[in-house]
Amino acid sequence: MDVIFYISAIVALLCTIMVVTRKHIVHAFLYLVVSLFAISVIFFVSGAPFVAALEVIVYAGAIMILFLFAIMMLNLGKDSVKKEKVLLTPGIWTLPTILCVVLLIELVYAFRSVRLAGSPVKIIDAAQVSNSLFGGYVLAVELTGMLLIAGIVGAYHIGKEKKREYHRYLQTNDSENE
Amino acid sequence: MVTVEALGYIMPEIVLAIGAVVVMLMIAVKRNAILTNVATILTFIIALFFLINQPQQDVNVTNLFFVDSIGRFLTGLILCSAIVITIYSLPYFKNQKELKEEYYILLILATLGSVCMGISNHFVSFVISLELLSVSLFALIGYLRHESTSIEAALKYLIMAAVATSFILFGFALIYTVTGKMDLQGLTSFSSGSNMNFIMLAGFAMTIVGFGFKMALTPFHLWTPDIYSAAPAPVAAFIATISKGAAFVFLLRLFYNLGGLQQESVWIAFAAIATSSMFIGNWLGLRQENLKRLIAYSSISHLGYLMVGFLAISQDGIRSSMFYLLAYFASILAIFGMITYFSGKKGELIKIEDYRGLFWSKPWLAAVFTVIMLSLAGIPLTAGFLGKFYILTAGMGTGKIFLLIVLAVSSTIGLFYYLRVVAVMLSREESSIGEHIGSNSFMLKLAMAVLFVLIIWLGVYPSSFLQMIGI
C-alpha cells in the first residue's frame, strides 16, 4: 500500500504545482480536480473510504462545479466564446488524463489487492464517522454551522452589487468597446 | 456525549450563537442600525450574565471544551471588549454609505469564535473557532468595500490567515502523528511519559509560526500595520485585542499542557521571537507618522512583552500575562476609541500631525489621550505600568534576566514615540480638527470615560482585578 500512497502523493503534488502555474483558470481547475482525486485515493488506502467518497462528491463534484459555473457566468460575451474554442486542445487535457489513468490503475489495484484486509490499516466506515460527528463532536458540528453563517453573511455583504461594476481584471475587450 | 448539565457551562457561547441568528432574522424583518446595535449589545450582556452566574469550577464540556478560571476570565474580557467595540461601531458607521446591519452579525460571530478559542481543549475545536474568527474578520476588515484600501487589506488578511492556519494545521498533524492525541489533557499525559523527537519539534516549529502570524509577533508581523491602517477603527481594535488575546490563551494552554517549553530549543525560539518583537516593534514605531500604524507597531511590542510572561513557565507567569492582557485590552481599546471619536465626515484622522494643538482646543480629551499614551508606554499610575511590573516580577521569579533587560531597554525606546504624540498635541498651534462624530454620541463618551477610569484604576488599585483573575 505504501507504493500507492507515494504515487498518489506525487500525482497530487504535481497537479497542485500545475494549478498554481496555469495561466488559464479553467485549466487550473482541471488539475485541481485531479489533485483532489489523488488525495481521495490516499484517503482510501489509509482506511477511510467514507472520507474518500466525500472528497470526490463534495470537493471534486459539488464545489468544483460551482466554481466552474461562477467563472463561466463571469465571462459572458463573444470574446469568451472565441476563447472557449481553444480551451480544449489536446495538449491541455493529455497530462490530466494520464494522471487520472494512473490513479484509476492504483484504485483498481487497491480493490483487487487482498493485502488490504490483512494490513494494520483500520477501516472506518460511515456509521463510525456519523457516530462521532453527532456524539462527542456535536459541538464542533454546531460551531461549523456558525462558521458557514459567517461565510454567507460576509460573502453576501462583499458581493452585493446595485450597479454592475467590473473589476479592471475582469473587463474584457468588448465591454471596453461599448 | 453532551449532557444538559455540561451545556450550562457553555451558556455564554450558546447565547452568542443564538444572538447571531436572532440578529440576522431581525435584519430580515426590519433594517435598523440602532435596533441592531442594541440587540448586539444585549446579546453580549446576556452572555456576560450567564458567565457571571456560572459555578466556579473547572469542567470538561465534552472533549472539545474545558471551562476553567483562565477561560472564564478571558471570556469575560472578550465580552466586555466586544460591548465597547459595538458601542464604537454605531457612531462610526453612521456616516458611511454602506449597509450597517450585517456588520453586527459578523461582530457577534467573530466574538463567538474568539470566546470558543479561549476555552478550546482540542485541536478540532481550536481550528474551527480560529476559522470562525478569521472568516468573520475578512468581511469585517473589508466592510467598507467601496474603498480599495479596505478590500486590499481584507485580501491581505485572507492570505495571511490562510497561511497561518495551514501552518497550524500541519503542526497539529505532526504533533498528532507522534502523540496520537488531539485533546490537551491527553497531550499532557503523553508529554510526561516520553521525550521529544524530531517530528514533534517540527510540529512545534510549525505551530509557533502559525501562532506568530496570528499574534503578529516578529518576524511574522508584516501584515499588521497595513491592516490596522486600512480597517475601520472598531475592527482594528477587535483585531488588536480580542483575536490576539484569544490566540495567546490557546498558545498558553497548548504549551503549558504539552510541556514543550521545557525543551531548550523551543524555549530559545520563543525567547528569540519575544526579543525581536519587543525591539523591532518599538524600533519601527520611532519615526512613524501614521497613528494607526504606530499603534500596530506598539501592539507588536506589547505582544512581545506578553511573551515574557508566557516564558516564565509558572503560575505567576499565567497570572501576570492575564493582568497584562487586561491592561493591554483597556489601553488599545481606548486609543482606538479616540480615533473613532475624532473621525469625521472625511474619515479618520490617522496622521499624528492631525492632532497638533489638540490640548489647547479640547483639553479634557487631550488629557485622556495623554493618559492612554502613557499607559501604552508603561508610565506609573496607569494600567500599562502595573502590567509590565507584574510581568517583570514573574520573570524575576524564574530568573529570566536577559528577557527582562530587553523588556526594560525596548520599552524605554518605545517611550520616545508615545511621548512624541503627546508633544504634538501640546504644541501651541491652531487645532485643525473639524467636526467629529464623538461630540454628539453620548455612548461613545461614556465608553471613553469608563475606559479612562479603568486605566487609572488598574494602575492605582489593581487588587480587585487581581482577585478576579484569581488563578
XYZ file of C-alpha atoms in Angstrom:
649
model
C 0.000 0.000 0.000
C 2.979 2.309 0.554
C 3.659 2.382 -3.181
C 0.128 3.501 -3.893
C 0.455 6.244 -1.306
C 3.685 7.572 -2.777
C 2.431 7.527 -6.356
C -0.780 9.311 -5.380
C 1.149 11.817 -3.310
C 3.408 12.587 -6.281
C 0.370 12.965 -8.541
C -1.260 15.294 -6.001
C 1.880 17.421 -5.678
C 2.403 17.608 -9.422
C -1.194 18.624 -10.034
C -1.129 21.258 -7.309
C 2.009 22.781 -8.794
C 0.269 22.808 -12.172
C -2.750 24.517 -10.560
C -0.743 27.477 -9.368
C 1.306 27.815 -12.544
C -1.538 27.682 -15.127
C -2.460 30.955 -16.791
C -5.993 29.955 -17.692
C -8.251 29.424 -14.719
C -10.274 26.590 -16.276
C -7.086 24.645 -16.940
C -6.084 25.208 -13.339
C -9.399 23.725 -12.256
C -8.829 20.662 -14.363
C -5.618 19.997 -12.451
C -7.232 20.837 -9.133
C -9.861 18.168 -9.706
C -7.165 15.601 -10.470
C -5.299 16.668 -7.352
C -8.438 16.118 -5.277
C -8.862 12.677 -6.842
C -5.289 11.834 -5.851
C -5.943 12.920 -2.256
C -9.091 10.847 -2.288
C -7.069 7.781 -3.282
C -4.720 8.478 -0.384
C -7.678 8.575 1.999
C -8.962 5.343 0.528
C -5.762 3.391 1.043
C -5.339 4.792 4.564
C -8.589 3.097 5.522
C -11.060 5.936 5.252
C -13.318 5.025 2.318
C -16.091 7.287 3.586
C -13.879 10.382 3.614
C -12.517 9.372 0.209
C -16.042 9.265 -1.212
C -16.879 12.601 0.396
C -13.745 14.147 -1.069
C -14.860 13.143 -4.557
C -18.534 14.010 -4.124
C -18.167 17.263 -2.221
C -14.897 18.746 -3.458
C -14.363 17.378 -6.940
C -18.080 17.186 -7.563
C -20.075 19.946 -5.982
C -17.585 22.674 -5.143
C -15.546 22.487 -8.336
C -18.657 22.538 -10.494
C -19.881 25.590 -8.608
C -16.560 27.302 -9.158
C -16.608 26.481 -12.823
C -20.178 27.678 -13.098
C -19.330 31.011 -11.470
C -16.373 31.519 -13.804
C -18.378 30.670 -16.883
C -21.055 33.127 -15.768
C -18.499 35.906 -15.328
C -17.040 35.506 -18.818
C -20.067 36.208 -20.958
C -19.724 37.736 -24.397
C -18.401 36.976 -27.854
C -14.858 37.117 -26.666
C -15.235 34.258 -24.276
C -16.876 32.079 -26.924
C -13.771 32.558 -29.017
C -11.657 31.777 -26.001
C -13.582 28.653 -25.169
C -12.907 27.207 -28.603
C -9.213 26.899 -27.814
C -9.905 25.715 -24.294
C -9.711 22.032 -25.008
C -6.843 21.498 -27.399
C -5.266 18.045 -26.988
C -2.147 19.463 -25.335
C -4.252 20.671 -22.458
C -6.049 17.519 -21.476
C -3.365 14.911 -22.117
C -1.473 15.253 -18.865
C -4.539 15.346 -16.558
C -5.912 12.310 -18.344
C -2.682 10.383 -17.941
C -2.594 11.265 -14.253
C -6.218 10.219 -13.860
C -5.465 6.903 -15.526
C -2.577 6.388 -13.100
C -4.971 6.982 -10.216
C -7.530 4.635 -11.741
C -4.950 1.869 -12.080
C -3.989 2.400 -8.465
C -7.577 2.218 -7.368
C -8.231 -0.981 -9.302
C -5.055 -2.463 -7.867
C -6.123 -1.475 -4.366
C -9.535 -3.048 -4.858
C -8.062 -6.276 -6.147
C -5.330 -6.423 -3.570
C -6.008 -8.916 -0.809
C -3.383 -7.356 1.408
C -5.676 -4.553 2.473
C -7.665 -6.967 4.620
C -4.625 -8.211 6.475
C -2.810 -4.892 6.782
C -2.727 -2.864 10.004
C -4.932 -0.236 8.352
C -8.191 0.038 10.271
C -11.185 0.769 8.113
C -13.504 3.463 9.411
C -16.955 3.329 7.905
C -19.750 5.866 7.610
C -21.544 4.712 10.756
C -18.485 5.353 12.888
C -17.958 8.768 11.341
C -21.535 9.822 11.964
C -21.469 8.408 15.470
C -18.606 10.648 16.454
C -19.944 13.626 14.487
C -23.229 13.580 16.360
C -21.856 12.128 19.573
C -18.784 13.645 21.147
C -18.107 16.153 18.389
C -21.593 17.579 18.050
C -20.481 20.953 19.383
C -17.829 21.140 16.672
C -20.524 20.466 14.068
C -22.668 23.253 15.523
C -19.700 25.596 15.530
C -19.084 24.763 11.889
C -22.667 25.825 11.240
C -21.841 29.223 12.730
C -18.757 29.323 10.510
C -20.993 28.848 7.486
C -23.237 31.714 8.624
C -20.164 33.924 8.892
C -19.101 32.911 5.402
C -22.511 33.502 3.884
C -23.111 36.848 5.570
C -19.620 38.027 4.652
C -19.953 36.910 1.045
C -23.407 38.478 0.828
C -22.097 41.794 2.046
C -18.950 41.894 -0.077
C -20.659 40.537 -3.177
C -23.806 42.632 -3.099
C -23.947 44.997 -6.077
C -26.526 47.538 -7.041
C -24.689 48.839 -10.047
C -22.805 46.447 -12.248
C -19.137 47.213 -11.947
C -16.376 45.096 -13.334
C -13.041 44.927 -11.668
C -10.390 46.030 -14.130
C -9.040 42.495 -14.377
C -12.410 41.172 -15.398
C -13.092 43.757 -18.076
C -12.995 42.103 -21.463
C -12.362 43.814 -24.768
C -15.977 44.078 -25.840
C -17.037 45.805 -22.658
C -14.387 48.422 -23.369
C -15.644 48.903 -26.906
C -19.151 49.691 -25.816
C -21.846 12.886 24.764
C -23.109 16.299 25.731
C -25.075 16.473 28.938
C -27.506 19.231 29.813
C -25.503 19.944 32.923
C -22.349 20.455 30.881
C -24.178 22.754 28.488
C -24.732 25.113 31.418
C -21.035 25.856 31.366
C -21.014 26.971 27.765
C -24.144 29.095 28.055
C -22.258 32.293 27.087
C -21.223 30.670 23.804
C -24.729 29.341 23.182
C -26.172 32.787 23.842
C -23.767 34.310 21.313
C -24.708 31.713 18.707
C -28.420 32.280 19.252
C -27.828 36.034 19.307
C -26.172 35.931 15.886
C -29.126 34.078 14.391
C -31.676 36.331 16.109
C -29.913 39.473 14.895
C -29.810 38.033 11.385
C -33.543 37.293 11.412
C -34.228 40.713 12.883
C -32.439 42.325 9.954
C -34.553 40.261 7.590
C -37.691 41.665 9.221
C -36.593 45.246 9.707
C -33.387 47.028 8.822
C -32.462 49.500 11.523
C -28.905 50.238 12.563
C -29.721 51.428 16.091
C -32.012 48.477 16.820
C -29.412 46.008 15.576
C -26.732 47.695 17.645
C -28.850 47.483 20.796
C -29.668 43.823 20.106
C -25.961 43.081 19.717
C -25.092 44.771 22.996
C -27.951 42.902 24.679
C -26.609 39.593 23.368
C -23.209 40.336 24.861
C -24.742 41.434 28.163
C -26.885 38.271 28.449
C -23.814 36.151 27.676
C -21.923 38.050 30.354
C -24.779 37.463 32.802
C -24.626 33.702 32.235
C -20.865 33.792 32.593
C -21.016 35.560 35.949
C -23.638 33.168 37.317
C -21.621 30.093 36.417
C -20.414 27.900 39.282
C -16.689 28.487 39.732
C -15.256 25.104 38.919
C -13.205 23.512 36.169
C -15.371 21.457 33.882
C -14.870 19.493 30.691
C -17.663 20.092 28.220
C -17.250 17.023 26.027
C -13.733 16.522 24.777
C -13.761 19.803 22.944
C -14.018 22.497 25.572
C -12.582 22.990 29.007
C -14.043 25.771 31.117
C -11.656 26.906 33.830
C -10.765 30.154 35.538
C -8.472 31.363 32.724
C -11.171 30.568 30.191
C -13.811 32.357 32.236
C -11.606 35.400 32.711
C -10.823 35.595 29.014
C -14.476 35.100 28.063
C -15.461 37.968 30.339
C -12.694 40.163 28.977
C -13.665 39.412 25.378
C -17.356 40.033 26.003
C -16.666 43.381 27.719
C -14.333 44.429 24.880
C -16.957 43.366 22.352
C -19.517 45.585 24.078
C -17.107 48.524 23.889
C -16.393 47.845 20.211
C -20.120 47.618 19.455
C -20.590 50.997 21.107
C -17.812 52.444 18.916
C -19.367 50.978 15.804
C -22.712 52.779 15.876
C -21.408 56.347 15.532
C -18.501 55.218 13.370
C -20.648 53.666 10.659
C -23.342 56.347 10.868
C -21.656 58.441 8.183
C -20.845 55.529 5.908
C -22.941 54.801 2.860
C -22.598 51.061 3.410
C -25.446 48.988 4.831
C -24.626 48.787 8.512
C -26.579 45.871 9.872
C -24.602 42.857 8.639
C -21.611 44.233 10.479
C -23.167 43.269 13.803
C -23.838 39.653 12.806
C -20.203 39.315 11.821
C -19.108 41.007 15.029
C -21.086 38.552 17.169
C -19.760 35.594 15.172
C -16.168 36.797 15.447
C -16.662 37.197 19.192
C -18.116 33.682 19.361
C -15.060 32.374 17.552
C -12.625 34.025 19.928
C -14.579 33.012 23.030
C -14.607 29.387 21.858
C -10.903 29.616 21.121
C -10.245 30.703 24.693
C -11.948 27.616 26.151
C -10.819 25.162 23.465
C -9.353 21.973 24.753
C -8.955 20.153 21.488
C -7.243 20.787 18.156
C -10.526 20.429 16.291
C -12.432 22.988 18.335
C -9.464 25.355 18.170
C -9.160 25.168 14.396
C -12.896 25.646 13.845
C -13.066 28.627 16.172
C -9.942 30.063 14.544
C -11.634 29.775 11.153
C -14.841 31.292 12.504
C -12.836 34.244 13.786
C -10.812 34.643 10.580
C -13.750 34.310 8.177
C -15.739 36.925 10.098
C -12.704 39.178 10.201
C -12.113 39.104 6.413
C -15.553 40.526 5.875
C -15.231 42.982 8.764
C -11.899 44.338 7.503
C -13.288 44.767 4.018
C -16.609 46.028 5.299
C -16.306 49.432 3.637
C -15.996 47.697 0.333
C -16.063 50.780 -1.862
C -12.672 51.827 -0.582
C -9.936 50.000 -2.413
C -7.585 50.098 0.585
C -10.073 48.249 2.702
C -10.587 45.479 0.142
C -6.819 45.241 -0.260
C -6.429 44.837 3.482
C -9.140 42.179 3.578
C -7.370 40.243 0.849
C -4.047 40.542 2.654
C -5.593 39.261 5.845
C -7.284 36.434 3.949
C -3.974 35.222 2.544
C -2.096 35.683 5.805
C -4.767 33.923 7.820
C -4.859 31.047 5.336
C -1.084 30.668 5.537
C -1.181 30.800 9.324
C -3.998 28.264 9.532
C -2.228 25.857 7.217
C 0.946 26.125 9.281
C -1.012 25.480 12.467
C -2.868 22.549 10.897
C 0.312 20.956 9.654
C 1.967 21.452 13.020
C -1.006 19.879 14.765
C -0.933 16.983 12.319
C 2.732 16.355 13.115
C 2.091 16.537 16.861
C -0.806 14.115 16.378
C 1.446 11.764 14.404
C 3.751 11.428 17.378
C 1.279 11.507 20.239
C -1.925 10.114 18.730
C -3.853 12.609 20.841
C -5.684 15.757 19.918
C -7.087 16.929 23.247
C -4.824 18.909 25.530
C -5.313 16.679 28.556
C -4.338 13.646 26.517
C -1.258 15.539 25.373
C -0.330 16.265 28.982
C -0.325 12.591 29.829
C 1.809 11.948 26.781
C 4.448 14.570 27.479
C 5.162 13.286 30.954
C 5.792 9.834 29.546
C 8.365 10.266 26.839
C 10.834 12.668 25.333
C 10.613 14.785 22.222
C 11.721 13.622 18.835
C 12.358 15.377 15.568
C 8.817 15.166 14.193
C 7.455 16.598 17.423
C 9.903 19.509 17.216
C 8.932 20.135 13.594
C 5.306 20.174 14.716
C 6.144 22.706 17.404
C 8.017 24.863 14.918
C 5.035 24.896 12.525
C 2.645 25.705 15.344
C 4.854 28.529 16.565
C 4.965 30.028 13.068
C 1.189 29.859 12.801
C 0.627 31.467 16.162
C 3.287 34.034 15.333
C 1.188 35.113 12.350
C -1.990 35.202 14.396
C -0.486 37.224 17.213
C 1.662 39.353 14.873
C 4.961 38.552 16.525
C 8.162 39.417 14.685
C 9.180 38.056 12.102
C 5.564 37.318 11.150
C 4.289 40.829 11.801
C 4.398 42.380 8.341
C 0.650 42.358 7.783
C -0.201 44.265 10.956
C 0.448 47.918 10.036
C -1.279 47.662 6.645
C -4.370 46.056 8.056
C -4.642 48.319 11.085
C -4.408 51.417 8.956
C -6.885 50.224 6.334
C -9.508 48.527 8.512
C -12.298 50.563 10.153
C -11.140 51.709 13.612
C -13.526 49.462 15.635
C -12.488 46.429 13.565
C -8.828 47.289 14.010
C -9.486 47.424 17.752
C -11.045 43.960 17.516
C -8.036 42.514 15.707
C -5.562 44.164 18.042
C -7.242 42.992 21.223
C -9.715 40.125 21.035
C -8.224 37.989 18.287
C -4.707 38.268 19.673
C -5.799 37.637 23.248
C -7.720 34.500 22.326
C -4.816 33.113 20.285
C -2.450 33.858 23.157
C -4.570 31.976 25.669
C -4.712 28.864 23.487
C -0.952 29.073 22.942
C -0.571 29.234 26.707
C -2.777 26.193 27.225
C -1.097 24.237 24.453
C 2.471 24.724 25.559
C 1.787 24.544 29.290
C -0.066 21.251 28.792
C 2.316 19.813 26.269
C 5.395 20.815 28.216
C 7.187 21.936 25.058
C 8.747 24.884 26.838
C 10.961 22.605 28.882
C 12.741 21.849 25.622
C 15.744 24.128 25.306
C 15.290 24.710 21.573
C 11.588 25.579 21.813
C 12.243 27.960 24.672
C 15.040 29.680 22.753
C 12.814 30.013 19.676
C 10.133 31.706 21.757
C 12.678 33.896 23.510
C 14.104 34.996 20.162
C 10.611 35.811 18.887
C 9.802 37.756 22.046
C 13.087 39.690 21.953
C 12.792 40.620 18.309
C 9.131 41.583 18.733
C 9.978 43.939 21.562
C 12.887 45.563 19.722
C 11.560 45.647 16.186
C 8.084 46.758 17.232
C 9.443 49.693 19.142
C 12.128 50.491 16.626
C 9.765 50.607 13.652
C 7.418 52.845 15.586
C 10.052 55.521 16.161
C 9.630 57.600 13.004
C 6.059 56.614 12.239
C 3.785 59.481 11.182
C 0.582 57.471 10.926
C -1.157 56.979 14.266
C -2.818 53.671 13.343
C 0.442 52.219 12.058
C 2.090 53.440 15.227
C -0.469 51.518 17.284
C 0.238 48.465 15.130
C 3.947 48.614 15.946
C 3.098 49.297 19.548
C 0.903 46.196 19.651
C 3.721 44.100 18.183
C 5.999 45.142 21.013
C 3.222 44.644 23.577
C 2.727 41.070 22.434
C 6.482 40.693 22.852
C 6.174 41.810 26.487
C 3.311 39.376 26.916
C 5.524 36.549 25.698
C 7.931 37.304 28.551
C 5.140 36.419 30.958
C 4.405 33.307 28.913
C 8.056 32.274 29.020
C 8.205 32.463 32.795
C 6.541 28.984 32.822
C 4.927 29.441 36.196
C 1.577 30.195 37.775
C 2.876 33.712 38.327
C 3.595 33.888 34.623
C -0.004 32.995 33.769
C -1.393 35.448 36.304
C 0.826 38.292 35.151
C 0.057 37.607 31.472
C -3.655 37.695 32.223
C -3.292 41.003 34.038
C -1.180 42.295 31.174
C -3.856 41.247 28.702
C -6.413 43.204 30.735
C -4.230 46.326 30.780
C -3.387 45.944 27.086
C -7.034 45.466 26.112
C -8.053 48.574 28.065
C -5.322 50.766 26.561
C -5.700 49.604 22.962
C -9.490 49.819 23.078
C -9.173 53.330 24.467
C -6.742 54.512 21.795
C -8.926 53.130 19.007
C -11.868 54.735 20.775
C -10.022 58.042 20.487
C -9.511 57.533 16.755
C -13.197 56.661 16.395
C -14.077 59.738 18.459
C -12.185 62.091 16.181
C -13.219 60.560 12.890
C -15.492 62.826 10.931
C -17.223 63.031 7.605
C -13.911 62.928 5.785
C -12.852 59.756 7.539
C -10.446 59.005 10.346
C -7.651 61.273 11.480
C -4.823 58.832 11.134
C -1.867 61.200 10.893
C -0.257 62.195 14.150
C 0.001 65.715 12.729
C -3.801 65.897 12.633
C -3.827 66.064 16.395
C -1.496 69.091 16.565
C -2.605 71.610 19.165
C -5.400 69.377 20.467
C -4.504 70.212 24.033
C -5.425 73.873 23.611
C -8.747 73.349 21.889
C -10.005 70.257 23.745
C -8.039 69.937 26.962
C -10.116 67.138 28.504
C -9.921 64.873 25.521
C -6.233 65.596 25.149
C -5.726 64.666 28.786
C -7.475 61.340 28.266
C -5.434 60.812 25.112
C -2.237 61.529 27.049
C -3.129 59.073 29.796
C -3.801 56.364 27.204
C -0.441 57.040 25.572
C 1.290 56.914 28.955
C -0.467 53.640 29.708
C 0.777 52.163 26.432
C 4.253 53.411 27.257
C 4.050 51.976 30.757
C 4.338 55.051 32.976
C 3.438 54.620 36.687
C -0.144 55.216 37.838
C -1.502 53.725 34.621
C -2.563 50.201 33.715
C 0.380 49.661 31.384
C 2.907 50.205 34.134
C 1.465 47.645 36.514
C 1.082 45.181 33.674
C 4.765 45.452 32.884
C 5.590 45.410 36.574
C 3.833 42.068 37.107
C 5.451 40.616 34.003
C 8.845 41.719 35.329
C 8.084 40.201 38.720
C 7.054 36.904 37.162
C 10.176 36.878 35.020
C 12.351 37.747 38.004
C 10.829 34.865 39.960
C 12.084 32.388 37.411
C 15.365 34.147 36.690
C 14.869 35.084 33.047
C 17.158 38.092 33.363
C 18.054 38.503 29.706
C 14.427 38.918 28.632
C 13.815 41.379 31.449
C 16.709 43.563 30.341
C 15.365 43.501 26.779
C 11.917 44.435 28.082
C 13.264 47.391 30.048
C 15.511 48.684 27.255
C 12.949 48.328 24.487
C 10.165 49.962 26.454
C 12.477 52.906 27.009
C 12.936 53.141 23.238
C 9.176 52.947 22.846
C 8.657 55.814 25.274
C 10.020 58.150 22.611
C 7.236 57.718 20.114
C 4.439 57.640 22.632
C 5.662 60.919 24.064
C 6.097 62.360 20.578
C 2.332 62.075 20.110
C 1.798 63.870 23.411
C 4.294 66.551 22.383
C 2.449 67.128 19.101
C -0.798 67.558 20.990
C 0.815 70.028 23.357
C 2.336 72.260 20.693
C 0.808 75.736 20.724
C -0.858 75.908 17.366
C -4.336 76.163 15.975
C -6.059 72.819 16.099
C -7.383 71.797 12.708
C -9.851 69.231 13.996
C -13.204 69.859 12.413
C -16.489 68.211 13.126
C -16.129 64.787 14.662
C -18.572 62.041 15.492
C -17.686 61.828 19.167
C -19.146 65.217 20.040
C -22.725 64.053 19.622
C -22.559 60.449 20.770
C -23.261 60.010 24.437
C -22.495 56.289 24.453
C -19.083 56.838 22.898
C -18.258 59.458 25.522
C -19.425 57.087 28.236
C -17.293 54.236 26.882
C -14.244 56.509 26.747
C -14.876 57.668 30.312
C -15.218 54.092 31.568
C -12.004 53.041 29.832
C -10.203 56.095 31.212
C -11.312 55.265 34.753
C -10.359 51.618 34.196
C -6.851 52.514 33.039
C -6.257 54.680 36.097
C -7.937 52.180 38.416
C -5.827 49.312 37.133
C -2.765 51.447 37.639
C -3.556 52.608 41.164
C -5.598 49.899 42.846
C -5.290 46.623 40.948
C -6.075 44.215 43.786
C -9.766 43.857 42.960
C -8.849 42.872 39.412
C -6.141 40.519 40.597
C -8.768 38.778 42.700
C -10.904 38.430 39.606
C -8.052 36.735 37.752
C -7.512 34.581 40.846
C -5.786 31.667 39.170
